[in-house]
Amino acid sequence: MRLLPHSKKTRLAMATLSPLALAMLIFAACCVLSLASGGGEWKLMKRSIGISAMHMALLPNDRVIIFDRTDFGPSNVSLPKGRCRKDPHDQALQTDCWAHSVELDLVTHAVRSLTLQTDTWCSSGALAPDGHLIQTGGFNDGERVVRTFSPCSDCDWAETPDGLAVRRWYASNQILPDGRIIVVGGRKEFSYEFVPKTDPSEQCTYPLDFLSETRDECENNLYPFVHLLPDGTLFLFSNTKAISLDYMTHRVVRTFPALSGESRNYPSTGSSAMLPLILAVNSTQPVDAEVLVCGGAPSHSNFQANKGLFLPASRTCGRIKATDDSPEWSIEAMPLNRVMGDMIMLPTGEVLIINGARKGTAGWGVGRDPVLSPVLYKPDEPIGHRFEVLSPASIPRLYHSSAHLLPDGRVLVGGSNPNMRYNFSGVLFPTELSLDIFSPPYMKLKSSRPRITSIKPGRTLSYSQHFFINIEMKEKAIKGVDTILVTMVAPSFTTHSVSMNQRLLVLTVMGLKGGHDGSYRVECVPPGSAVLAPPGYYLLYLVHGGSPSRGVWVRLR
Ligand SMILES: *[C@@H]1O[C@H](CO)[C@@H](O)[C@H](O)[C@H]1NC(C)=O
Ligand SMILES: *[C@@H]1O[C@H](CO)[C@@H](O)[C@H](O)[C@H]1NC(C)=O
């Protein structure tokens, strides 16, 4: 379906080889693969940020907002300005002077503590078009709260008590073409609603039977997967079933075939990503959209794990072209079983599957056998050649861990706390306050890495209006327009293996000029409509020979 330049070339080369040579090549490749320790590199970024990175969101000022929950008891960092929070209903501390949210500066690595007044446990969020982070729901006193965080050097959380019409705990969010955010589901909430609300008449929810119908035998199907399709409907996935919802008329417009095998949503937590949307030359035209769902666990796995029997996690992915007339899931085997994996779209259009466990499920103390090795999924390769096992981490990241793509193309990984409180000893998997950085294998391809020097006319892009990217190459020369790729990645809100709003667009490149002294000018077409790419901030990358530039923030409006 897609045409990433490097794989186009590989396929061409393969086609010209004789069957014997091809067999030898495959044999050689397999041997090398089995001997190699795997690509990519891990680095400890911070030993402690004082809290456990349960939720993460990247803001356009290159700071990451991180939080866990206010009823976790004493964290390892105090609230700012000597504050304390008083809550007679708190399950851990009724007077709590400990912070449960921090801001991480990606440039200086400084951590600043932030003030949360109400409980954000297992909540959801999205970056609004103006660059404010909007967080929704949580637990207990926080279950109907909407919180906003405006990016600036000394900003703090602002909380709106009745921002949600009903309680939303374990809901999923998606930013819409009109800039609103839809909040879907949550524990015992079989409905959706929109935020922010501008007048009281909007305080209504819309029932969605799909959510009650797809619960497993333990009543669970939390954090449903939500993707905005290029036809403007929402692809909703819960456990094994998928529909597309017209959220404007509140009708289910399609029911997709069920995905065979295990359950995929909390606590049988798998992960999902919409594969890169390849924009057509006339970028208002409809484009294809494929959804990938990987990992999970048998539907009775959580029940068994709570009794001490840890069943193997799912080893499969399902991939479906949601825009087809009669779509079917194609099933692929992952190299490793995985529950609670995070799927992170890399600037190259590949998908990184990282974190999680080989056995058990999400939930307190019910994951076993951490999967330390991430795997790379290459959507363009033929089935059977799409996965690559990468270098293992040293820190297990199980329940309540998270991951996020960074502007420089590396991946921030943090969290893991399968314990009811912060617990650093006498437990199988202690609470992790650390942050790791994973460098995908492309970070090594220094000689082909481009550097974006400027974007003309500016960093605000208008739908369909051509723009130019000026780039510089230090070493290798660019051999032609089909060796580069321009991608735009929407920053996500990540928690519980779900990267809400994650979206990658492959822009049309109209031309490439220059070359002397290593500078080039690339003419691009941005997305043609807000349905393809909702308004807001994106990281723009230029990928050359599989190596991405550092991403540059652009605002689409
Ligand atoms: C957090 O604080 C606890 C209790 O004071 C301490 O035992 C633990 O080592 C600290 N953890 C880190 C990573 O700083
Ligand atoms: C940590 O977990 C162990 C095992 O469940 C328990 O005995 C201990 O009290 C916990 N510590 C804290 C600080 O909650």
XYZ file of C-alpha atoms and ligand atoms in Angstrom:
585
model
C 0.000 0.000 0.000
C 2.537 2.552 1.029
C 5.650 3.586 -0.752
C 8.463 4.286 1.593
C 11.445 4.746 -0.686
C 13.944 2.373 0.935
C 11.698 -0.676 0.850
C 10.657 0.066 -2.718
C 14.292 -0.362 -3.625
C 14.703 -3.547 -1.608
C 11.749 -5.167 -3.281
C 13.046 -4.229 -6.716
C 16.440 -5.710 -5.939
C 14.888 -8.936 -4.655
C 12.846 -9.324 -7.829
C 15.961 -9.346 -10.002
C 17.723 -12.117 -8.031
C 17.559 -15.784 -9.012
C 15.614 -18.052 -6.651
C 18.860 -19.700 -5.463
C 20.537 -16.377 -4.767
C 17.389 -15.249 -3.014
C 17.356 -18.361 -0.842
C 21.026 -17.825 0.055
C 20.352 -14.211 0.843
C 17.447 -15.073 3.113
C 19.532 -17.781 4.806
C 22.398 -15.332 5.356
C 20.021 -12.688 6.641
C 18.485 -15.136 9.101
C 21.884 -16.192 10.464
C 23.018 -12.632 10.898
C 19.718 -11.862 12.591
C 19.981 -14.703 15.066
C 23.549 -13.771 15.996
C 22.982 -10.044 16.295
C 22.111 -8.694 19.706
C 19.563 -6.406 18.089
C 19.717 -2.817 17.010
C 19.046 0.304 18.991
C 20.441 1.553 22.259
C 19.170 2.184 25.758
C 20.305 4.977 28.031
C 19.151 5.866 31.507
C 17.994 9.475 31.283
C 17.050 10.034 34.915
C 17.302 7.786 37.953
C 14.288 9.440 39.495
C 11.739 12.048 38.540
C 10.087 11.568 41.935
C 6.878 10.018 40.563
C 6.073 7.074 38.326
C 5.430 7.976 34.670
C 1.938 6.540 34.306
C 0.732 9.234 31.881
C 2.882 11.309 29.505
C 2.244 14.109 27.054
C 4.752 16.058 24.968
C 4.096 19.787 24.596
C 5.294 22.042 21.749
C 7.774 23.750 24.092
C 9.741 20.479 24.280
C 8.595 19.674 27.783
C 6.902 16.483 28.822
C 4.050 16.579 31.321
C 4.044 13.440 33.430
C 1.676 12.340 36.179
C 0.483 9.324 38.107
C -2.267 9.465 40.762
C -2.914 11.552 43.859
C -3.922 8.601 46.044
C -0.617 6.769 45.738
C 0.729 8.005 49.078
C 4.080 9.789 49.543
C 5.960 10.188 46.259
C 9.633 11.174 46.078
C 9.012 14.834 45.219
C 7.185 17.587 47.140
C 4.419 19.815 45.864
C 5.719 23.217 44.728
C 5.755 26.232 47.062
C 5.308 24.167 50.220
C 1.734 23.296 49.283
C -0.298 20.455 50.729
C -3.487 18.948 49.423
C -6.263 18.066 51.815
C -8.757 15.388 50.823
C -10.752 13.567 53.537
C -11.673 10.870 50.981
C -8.140 10.128 49.797
C -7.371 6.428 50.150
C -3.714 6.950 51.028
C -3.029 10.343 52.655
C -5.692 12.819 53.720
C -3.077 15.585 53.908
C -0.671 15.094 51.052
C 2.315 17.364 50.507
C 3.759 15.164 47.788
C 3.565 15.951 44.074
C 2.049 13.529 41.604
C 2.807 15.446 38.450
C 6.029 16.869 37.063
C 7.260 18.691 34.000
C 10.414 17.381 32.351
C 12.466 19.820 30.291
C 13.938 17.842 27.402
C 16.735 20.360 26.864
C 18.073 20.669 30.430
C 16.553 17.443 31.836
C 15.316 19.553 34.766
C 12.202 18.316 36.546
C 9.679 20.759 38.020
C 6.895 19.561 40.298
C 3.305 20.535 39.503
C 0.120 20.785 41.544
C -2.723 18.364 41.014
C -5.658 18.895 43.362
C -7.737 15.887 42.328
C -7.090 12.319 41.291
C -5.891 11.681 37.724
C -5.541 7.921 38.082
C -6.094 6.051 34.785
C -7.259 9.125 32.907
C -7.031 10.404 29.363
C -5.994 13.494 27.453
C -5.189 15.284 24.229
C -3.245 18.287 23.026
C -5.738 20.978 21.967
C -5.145 22.848 18.665
C -3.760 25.878 20.549
C -1.089 23.779 22.268
C -2.792 23.445 25.660
C -2.861 20.004 27.155
C -6.379 18.937 28.058
C -6.672 16.069 30.502
C -9.985 14.408 31.318
C -11.295 12.391 34.236
C -9.682 10.025 36.679
C -10.807 8.464 39.917
C -12.637 9.452 43.097
C -12.663 13.264 43.432
C -11.116 13.534 39.957
C -13.556 11.463 37.959
C -15.420 14.379 36.347
C -12.611 16.915 36.365
C -11.136 18.416 33.201
C -7.645 19.822 33.679
C -5.665 22.062 31.377
C -1.994 22.810 31.269
C -0.701 25.753 29.211
C 2.890 25.490 28.089
C 5.053 28.138 29.744
C 8.032 28.032 32.081
C 6.112 28.440 35.358
C 2.582 27.294 34.483
C 0.684 24.807 36.580
C -2.466 22.717 36.212
C -5.872 24.441 36.147
C -8.806 22.221 37.133
C -12.491 22.478 36.185
C -14.541 20.342 38.603
C -17.572 19.524 36.428
C -15.835 19.509 33.079
C -17.220 16.070 32.236
C -20.912 15.187 32.270
C -20.253 11.773 33.836
C -17.371 10.028 35.554
C -14.680 8.813 33.140
C -12.097 6.420 34.497
C -10.073 4.531 31.788
C -11.615 6.465 28.875
C -9.935 7.246 25.533
C -9.715 10.600 23.770
C -9.429 11.683 20.162
C -8.999 15.171 18.771
C -11.589 15.973 16.086
C -11.356 18.022 12.867
C -13.238 20.924 14.510
C -10.712 20.998 17.363
C -13.002 19.489 19.989
C -12.056 16.318 21.805
C -14.261 13.257 22.028
C -13.976 11.254 25.264
C -15.075 7.646 24.809
C -16.113 5.157 27.489
C -14.561 4.593 30.867
C -15.377 2.098 33.573
C -19.130 1.454 33.565
C -19.712 4.376 31.187
C -21.066 3.100 27.885
C -21.214 6.503 26.262
C -19.141 9.340 24.881
C -19.084 13.119 25.207
C -17.188 16.122 23.920
C -14.872 18.639 25.600
C -14.329 21.464 26.122
C -17.936 22.375 26.786
C -18.831 25.974 26.067
C -22.375 26.124 27.435
C -24.408 24.056 29.901
C -26.731 22.709 27.189
C -23.761 20.700 25.955
C -23.682 18.692 29.188
C -24.919 15.549 27.551
C -23.546 12.175 26.784
C -24.313 9.916 23.860
C -24.957 6.247 24.588
C -22.836 3.692 22.747
C -24.067 0.105 23.065
C -20.882 -1.156 21.420
C -19.068 -0.455 24.690
C -21.437 -2.496 26.826
C -21.619 -5.302 24.234
C -17.865 -5.817 24.005
C -17.120 -6.341 27.708
C -15.389 -9.584 28.569
C -16.629 -12.001 31.225
C -15.073 -9.751 33.880
C -16.942 -6.710 32.563
C -13.787 -5.212 31.108
C -12.989 -3.434 27.866
C -11.349 -0.297 29.105
C -9.325 2.270 27.161
C -10.933 1.438 23.815
C -8.751 2.171 20.761
C -9.958 5.223 18.829
C -8.664 6.425 15.446
C -9.993 9.252 13.300
C -10.377 7.767 9.811
C -9.837 9.822 6.639
C -13.589 9.637 5.906
C -14.260 11.571 9.113
C -15.718 8.665 11.086
C -14.105 7.153 14.152
C -12.674 3.648 14.137
C -13.444 2.194 17.567
C -11.948 -1.078 18.715
C -12.810 -2.942 21.890
C -11.415 -6.373 22.798
C -12.084 -8.182 19.490
C -14.673 -6.035 17.773
C -14.526 -2.857 15.739
C -16.996 -0.362 14.360
C -16.870 2.999 12.711
C -18.914 5.700 14.368
C -20.286 8.861 12.829
C -19.952 11.013 15.930
C -21.927 13.835 14.316
C -25.100 11.838 13.653
C -24.334 9.417 16.542
C -24.746 6.392 14.270
C -22.641 3.299 13.898
C -21.961 3.358 10.168
C -19.959 0.141 9.812
C -19.285 -3.010 11.733
C -15.929 -4.542 10.919
C -15.233 -8.279 11.118
C -14.106 -9.432 14.569
C -10.392 -9.907 15.156
C -9.776 -13.520 16.077
C -7.762 -14.567 19.091
C -7.208 -12.871 22.404
C -8.812 -9.811 23.930
C -6.924 -6.614 23.264
C -8.176 -3.985 25.723
C -7.575 -3.415 29.431
C -6.801 -5.554 31.377
C -5.965 -7.777 28.380
C -4.040 -4.735 27.269
C -2.799 -4.788 23.691
C -2.005 -1.685 21.698
C -3.083 -0.105 18.449
C -1.841 2.380 15.873
C -3.208 3.718 12.651
C -0.471 3.151 10.075
C 0.924 6.170 8.198
C -1.612 8.040 6.110
C -0.044 8.553 2.705
C -1.438 11.761 1.303
C -2.211 11.952 -2.405
C -0.804 14.684 -4.656
C -4.159 16.370 -4.492
C -4.113 15.998 -0.762
C -7.827 16.596 -0.221
C -8.550 13.262 -1.901
C -9.496 10.313 0.264
C -6.617 8.157 1.354
C -6.402 4.600 2.623
C -6.162 3.936 6.328
C -4.916 0.756 7.925
C -5.196 -0.028 11.611
C -2.778 -2.304 13.430
C -3.647 -3.983 16.747
C -0.894 -5.972 18.484
C -0.657 -8.061 21.618
C -3.160 -8.587 24.391
C -4.166 -11.579 26.459
C -6.820 -14.320 26.559
C -10.095 -12.910 27.888
C -9.930 -15.003 31.091
C -6.248 -14.231 31.659
C -6.812 -11.519 34.295
C -9.163 -13.790 36.240
C -6.572 -16.602 36.150
C -3.675 -14.275 37.001
C -5.504 -13.076 40.104
C -5.592 -16.744 41.150
C -1.856 -17.123 40.475
C -1.934 -18.644 36.986
C -0.112 -16.463 34.501
C -1.148 -17.320 30.948
C 1.031 -16.446 27.948
C 0.164 -13.110 26.368
C -0.940 -12.781 22.766
C 1.629 -13.222 20.050
C -0.440 -11.825 17.233
C -1.173 -8.592 15.457
C -4.216 -7.925 13.324
C -4.043 -5.432 10.484
C -7.086 -4.159 8.617
C -7.606 -1.653 5.825
C -10.487 0.209 7.415
C -11.210 2.135 4.222
C -11.758 -1.002 2.079
C -15.234 -1.932 0.860
C -14.974 -5.365 2.434
C -12.110 -5.196 4.886
C -10.580 -8.300 6.464
C -8.069 -8.650 9.283
C -4.765 -10.133 8.275
C -3.051 -11.851 11.174
C 0.685 -11.690 11.744
C 2.841 -13.379 14.349
C 5.070 -11.201 16.513
C 8.521 -12.543 17.439
C 7.584 -12.238 21.154
C 4.364 -12.557 23.134
C 3.350 -9.260 24.667
C 0.702 -7.719 26.883
C 0.919 -4.027 27.915
C 3.151 -3.099 24.962
C 3.203 0.504 23.760
C 3.013 1.119 20.015
C 4.944 4.223 19.042
C 4.923 5.574 15.497
C 8.463 6.515 14.497
C 9.147 9.388 12.068
C 10.094 6.823 9.397
C 6.577 5.351 9.411
C 7.709 2.242 11.253
C 6.053 1.174 14.491
C 8.004 0.468 17.665
C 6.420 -2.004 20.081
C 8.002 -1.507 23.478
C 7.422 -2.311 27.205
C 5.127 -4.931 28.703
C 5.123 -8.544 29.791
C 5.091 -11.999 28.281
C 2.560 -13.405 30.735
C -0.433 -12.277 32.739
C -2.271 -9.017 32.252
C -2.538 -5.405 33.330
C -3.642 -4.821 36.910
C -2.038 -4.950 40.360
C 0.756 -7.491 40.435
C -0.571 -9.705 37.649
C 2.061 -9.272 34.922
C 4.992 -11.703 34.718
C 8.118 -12.149 32.563
C 8.856 -8.592 31.400
C 9.522 -8.303 27.658
C 12.695 -6.274 27.677
C 13.277 -6.277 23.912
C 11.298 -3.846 21.803
C 10.399 -4.922 18.291
C 10.243 -2.812 15.184
C 7.326 -3.317 12.792
C 7.983 -2.316 9.189
C 4.576 -1.928 7.553
C 5.981 -1.880 4.001
C 7.776 -5.173 4.065
C 6.029 -8.364 2.979
C 4.386 -10.454 5.724
C 7.044 -12.535 7.444
C 9.697 -9.817 7.080
C 8.098 -7.021 9.039
C 9.466 -7.579 12.535
C 12.920 -6.950 13.928
C 13.831 -7.675 17.537
C 15.854 -4.819 19.056
C 18.235 -4.477 22.028
C 16.797 -5.304 25.427
C 16.246 -2.735 28.156
C 17.571 -3.380 31.627
C 14.550 -1.988 33.501
C 11.260 -3.901 33.282
C 8.341 -1.653 32.372
C 5.096 -3.344 33.253
C 1.735 -2.058 34.434
C 1.525 1.748 34.562
C 4.467 2.350 32.257
C 4.480 4.614 29.222
C 6.484 5.672 26.165
C 6.569 8.715 23.899
C 8.344 9.755 20.701
C 10.724 12.655 21.299
C 11.378 15.479 18.802
C 14.864 14.125 18.081
C 13.524 10.720 16.975
C 14.392 8.855 20.164
C 11.759 7.387 22.478
C 11.189 8.307 26.120
C 10.242 5.366 28.317
C 9.149 5.529 31.926
C 6.952 4.284 34.687
C 5.983 0.822 35.825
C 4.190 0.406 39.075
C 2.174 -2.748 39.455
C 1.951 -2.056 43.213
C -0.912 -0.289 44.958
C 1.442 2.278 46.494
C 4.973 3.427 45.772
C 6.808 0.324 46.838
C 10.553 -0.063 46.471
C 11.229 -3.302 48.313
C 9.794 -6.712 49.026
C 7.899 -6.759 45.740
C 8.539 -8.573 42.480
C 8.554 -5.377 40.415
C 9.385 -2.261 42.470
C 7.899 1.108 41.566
C 10.011 2.730 38.850
C 10.667 6.447 39.133
C 13.280 6.403 36.356
C 13.190 7.464 32.736
C 15.001 5.653 29.952
C 15.670 6.782 26.428
C 15.620 4.276 23.609
C 17.458 5.186 20.412
C 16.016 3.245 17.469
C 18.617 1.806 15.066
C 18.274 4.800 12.723
C 19.969 7.071 15.272
C 23.228 5.391 14.184
C 22.823 6.437 10.535
C 24.514 9.762 11.186
C 25.974 10.237 7.708
C 22.581 10.263 5.989
C 20.816 12.402 8.597
C 19.415 15.678 7.293
C 19.006 18.829 9.359
C 16.009 21.097 8.818
C 17.349 24.667 8.834
C 14.115 26.509 8.077
C 10.559 26.188 6.904
C 9.214 28.764 4.467
C 6.972 30.750 4.678
C 6.861 29.850 8.380
C 6.053 27.306 10.992
C 2.319 27.840 10.689
C 1.110 25.691 7.826
C -2.186 26.245 6.062
C -4.155 23.317 4.711
C -3.125 22.587 1.095
C -0.763 25.545 0.846
C 2.615 24.446 -0.529
C 5.645 25.160 1.636
C 9.400 24.709 1.463
C 11.760 22.970 3.844
C 15.391 24.048 3.715
C 17.734 21.318 4.815
C 21.410 20.687 5.208
C 23.320 17.467 4.766
C 26.713 17.041 6.431
C 27.971 14.007 4.595
C 25.987 11.970 2.076
C 24.306 13.708 -0.832
C 20.623 13.173 -1.490
C 20.308 10.962 -4.554
C 16.814 12.009 -5.531
C 13.347 12.818 -4.388
C 12.432 9.146 -3.884
C 15.109 8.730 -1.194
C 13.390 11.253 1.077
C 10.164 11.267 2.995
C 8.461 14.162 4.750
C 6.338 13.100 7.698
C 4.231 14.888 10.280
C 3.614 13.270 13.644
C 0.906 14.407 16.066
C 2.086 14.308 19.680
C 0.114 11.773 21.656
C -1.152 11.387 25.179
C 0.133 8.039 26.322
C -0.956 5.816 29.178
C -1.831 2.148 29.668
C -0.313 1.194 26.273
C -2.600 3.602 24.432
C -1.140 6.520 22.498
C -4.214 8.679 22.073
C -4.195 10.944 19.011
C -1.087 9.340 17.612
C -1.139 10.081 13.885
C 1.516 10.096 11.186
C 1.056 11.707 7.799
C 3.337 11.206 4.827
C 3.285 14.454 2.853
C 3.568 14.773 -0.886
C 6.975 16.049 -1.977
C 6.691 18.153 -5.137
C 10.350 18.811 -5.756
C 13.908 18.814 -4.488
C 16.433 21.470 -5.457
C 19.997 22.368 -4.603
C 22.813 20.077 -3.594
C 25.948 22.203 -3.820
C 27.377 22.829 -0.312
C 24.945 20.267 1.086
C 21.874 22.504 1.182
C 18.595 21.531 -0.364
C 15.138 22.987 -0.733
C 12.197 20.599 -0.611
C 8.744 21.599 -1.821
C 5.896 19.923 0.108
C 2.130 19.874 0.256
C 0.581 19.823 3.724
C -2.591 17.821 4.404
C -5.605 19.111 2.522
C -8.184 18.926 5.273
C -8.768 18.814 9.004
C -10.253 15.344 8.615
C -6.900 14.043 7.410
C -5.039 16.045 10.047
C -6.937 17.887 12.798
C -5.637 21.415 13.451
C -2.822 21.788 15.930
C 0.833 21.089 16.534
C 2.813 18.401 14.732
C 6.442 17.417 14.585
C 7.683 17.685 11.024
C 10.475 15.307 10.031
C 12.503 14.914 6.886
C 13.627 11.315 6.544
C 16.542 10.511 4.252
C 17.651 6.941 3.622
C 15.773 5.787 6.717
C 17.359 8.419 8.950
C 15.076 11.161 10.323
C 16.050 14.770 10.922
C 15.292 16.249 14.271
C 11.581 17.072 14.234
C 10.531 20.691 13.943
C 7.270 21.871 15.509
C 4.768 23.203 13.016
C 1.233 24.362 13.621
C -1.423 23.371 11.116
C -4.437 25.667 10.925
C 12.191 7.222 47.067
O 12.004 7.412 48.444
C 12.068 6.196 49.187
C 11.636 6.504 50.599
O 12.326 7.628 51.096
C 13.460 5.621 49.074
O 13.539 4.415 49.774
C 13.765 5.372 47.615
O 15.079 4.927 47.445
C 13.561 6.627 46.794
N 13.702 6.243 45.401
C 14.415 6.929 44.515
C 14.535 6.334 43.168
O 14.929 7.990 44.766
C 5.196 -3.332 49.630
O 4.642 -4.577 49.287
C 4.885 -5.567 50.256
C 4.406 -6.882 49.676
O 3.081 -6.813 49.319
C 4.179 -5.192 51.552
O 4.468 -6.162 52.517
C 4.669 -3.827 51.983
O 3.937 -3.408 53.110
C 4.527 -2.805 50.873
N 5.135 -1.558 51.230
C 4.490 -0.423 51.138
C 5.310 0.793 51.498
O 3.347 -0.301 50.776
